[in-house]
């Protein structure tokens, strides 16, 4: 699996996670906010996440 060393990620439940290493395998991800106005880290997430399987 390809590893993108520029995108660190610990979400190993995601089908795009590099598994053995804490990186994403995609060339590009979309980071999103899920509150109208992001005021803290918890208000942001990876919009490219897809559940394994
Ligand atoms: S798509 Fe997002 S959640 Fe999935 S491995 Fe890449 S950075 Fe992590």
GROMACS .gro file of C-alpha atoms and ligand atoms in nm:
model
   61
    1UNK     CA    1   0.000   0.000   0.000
    2UNK     CA    2   0.117   0.348  -0.083
    3UNK     CA    3   0.192   0.572   0.214
    4UNK     CA    4   0.157   0.947   0.207
    5UNK     CA    5   0.412   1.071   0.459
    6UNK     CA    6   0.258   1.418   0.444
    7UNK     CA    7  -0.071   1.302   0.595
    8UNK     CA    8  -0.031   1.151   0.941
    9UNK     CA    9  -0.340   0.974   1.069
   10UNK     CA   10  -0.421   0.743   1.361
   11UNK     CA   11  -0.769   0.641   1.239
   12UNK     CA   12  -0.687   0.281   1.152
   13UNK     CA   13  -1.056   0.194   1.118
   14UNK     CA   14  -1.048   0.382   0.788
   15UNK     CA   15  -1.003   0.187   0.464
   16UNK     CA   16  -0.743   0.440   0.346
   17UNK     CA   17  -0.521   0.408   0.654
   18UNK     CA   18  -0.171   0.268   0.589
   19UNK     CA   19  -0.222   0.025   0.883
   20UNK     CA   20   0.136  -0.061   0.981
   21UNK     CA   21   0.226   0.306   0.993
   22UNK     CA   22   0.027   0.603   1.116
   23UNK     CA   23  -0.026   0.763   0.778
   24UNK     CA   24  -0.295   0.798   0.516
   25UNK     CA   25  -0.256   0.627   0.178
   26UNK     CA   26  -0.447   0.888  -0.023
   27UNK     CA   27  -0.277   1.162  -0.225
   28UNK     CA   28  -0.527   1.413  -0.098
   29UNK     CA   29  -0.784   1.437   0.179
   30UNK     CA   30  -1.057   1.682   0.251
   31UNK     CA   31  -1.060   1.826   0.602
   32UNK     CA   32  -1.402   1.944   0.710
   33UNK     CA   33  -1.567   2.121   0.999
   34UNK     CA   34  -1.891   1.989   1.138
   35UNK     CA   35  -1.993   2.294   1.333
   36UNK     CA   36  -2.098   2.619   1.174
   37UNK     CA   37  -1.791   2.792   1.308
   38UNK     CA   38  -1.486   2.584   1.410
   39UNK     CA   39  -1.352   2.708   1.743
   40UNK     CA   40  -1.151   2.405   1.853
   41UNK     CA   41  -0.985   2.089   1.723
   42UNK     CA   42  -1.292   1.877   1.797
   43UNK     CA   43  -1.491   2.075   1.540
   44UNK     CA   44  -1.272   1.947   1.254
   45UNK     CA   45  -1.242   1.602   1.099
   46UNK     CA   46  -1.132   1.410   0.795
   47UNK     CA   47  -1.406   1.428   0.533
   48UNK     CA   48  -1.241   1.152   0.329
   49UNK     CA   49  -1.288   0.881   0.595
   50UNK     CA   50  -1.453   0.561   0.480
   51UNK     CA   51  -1.513   0.265   0.708
   52UNK     CA   52  -1.299  -0.042   0.641
   53UNK     CA   53  -1.474  -0.320   0.453
   54LIG     S1   54  -0.890   0.923   0.465
   54LIG    FE1   55  -0.874   1.049   0.648
   54LIG     S2   56  -0.932   0.914   0.819
   54LIG    FE2   57  -0.885   0.787   0.640
   54LIG     S3   58  -0.670   0.730   0.665
   54LIG    FE3   59  -0.679   0.913   0.534
   54LIG     S4   60  -0.655   1.086   0.676
   54LIG    FE4   61  -0.710   0.907   0.797
   0.00000   0.00000   0.00000
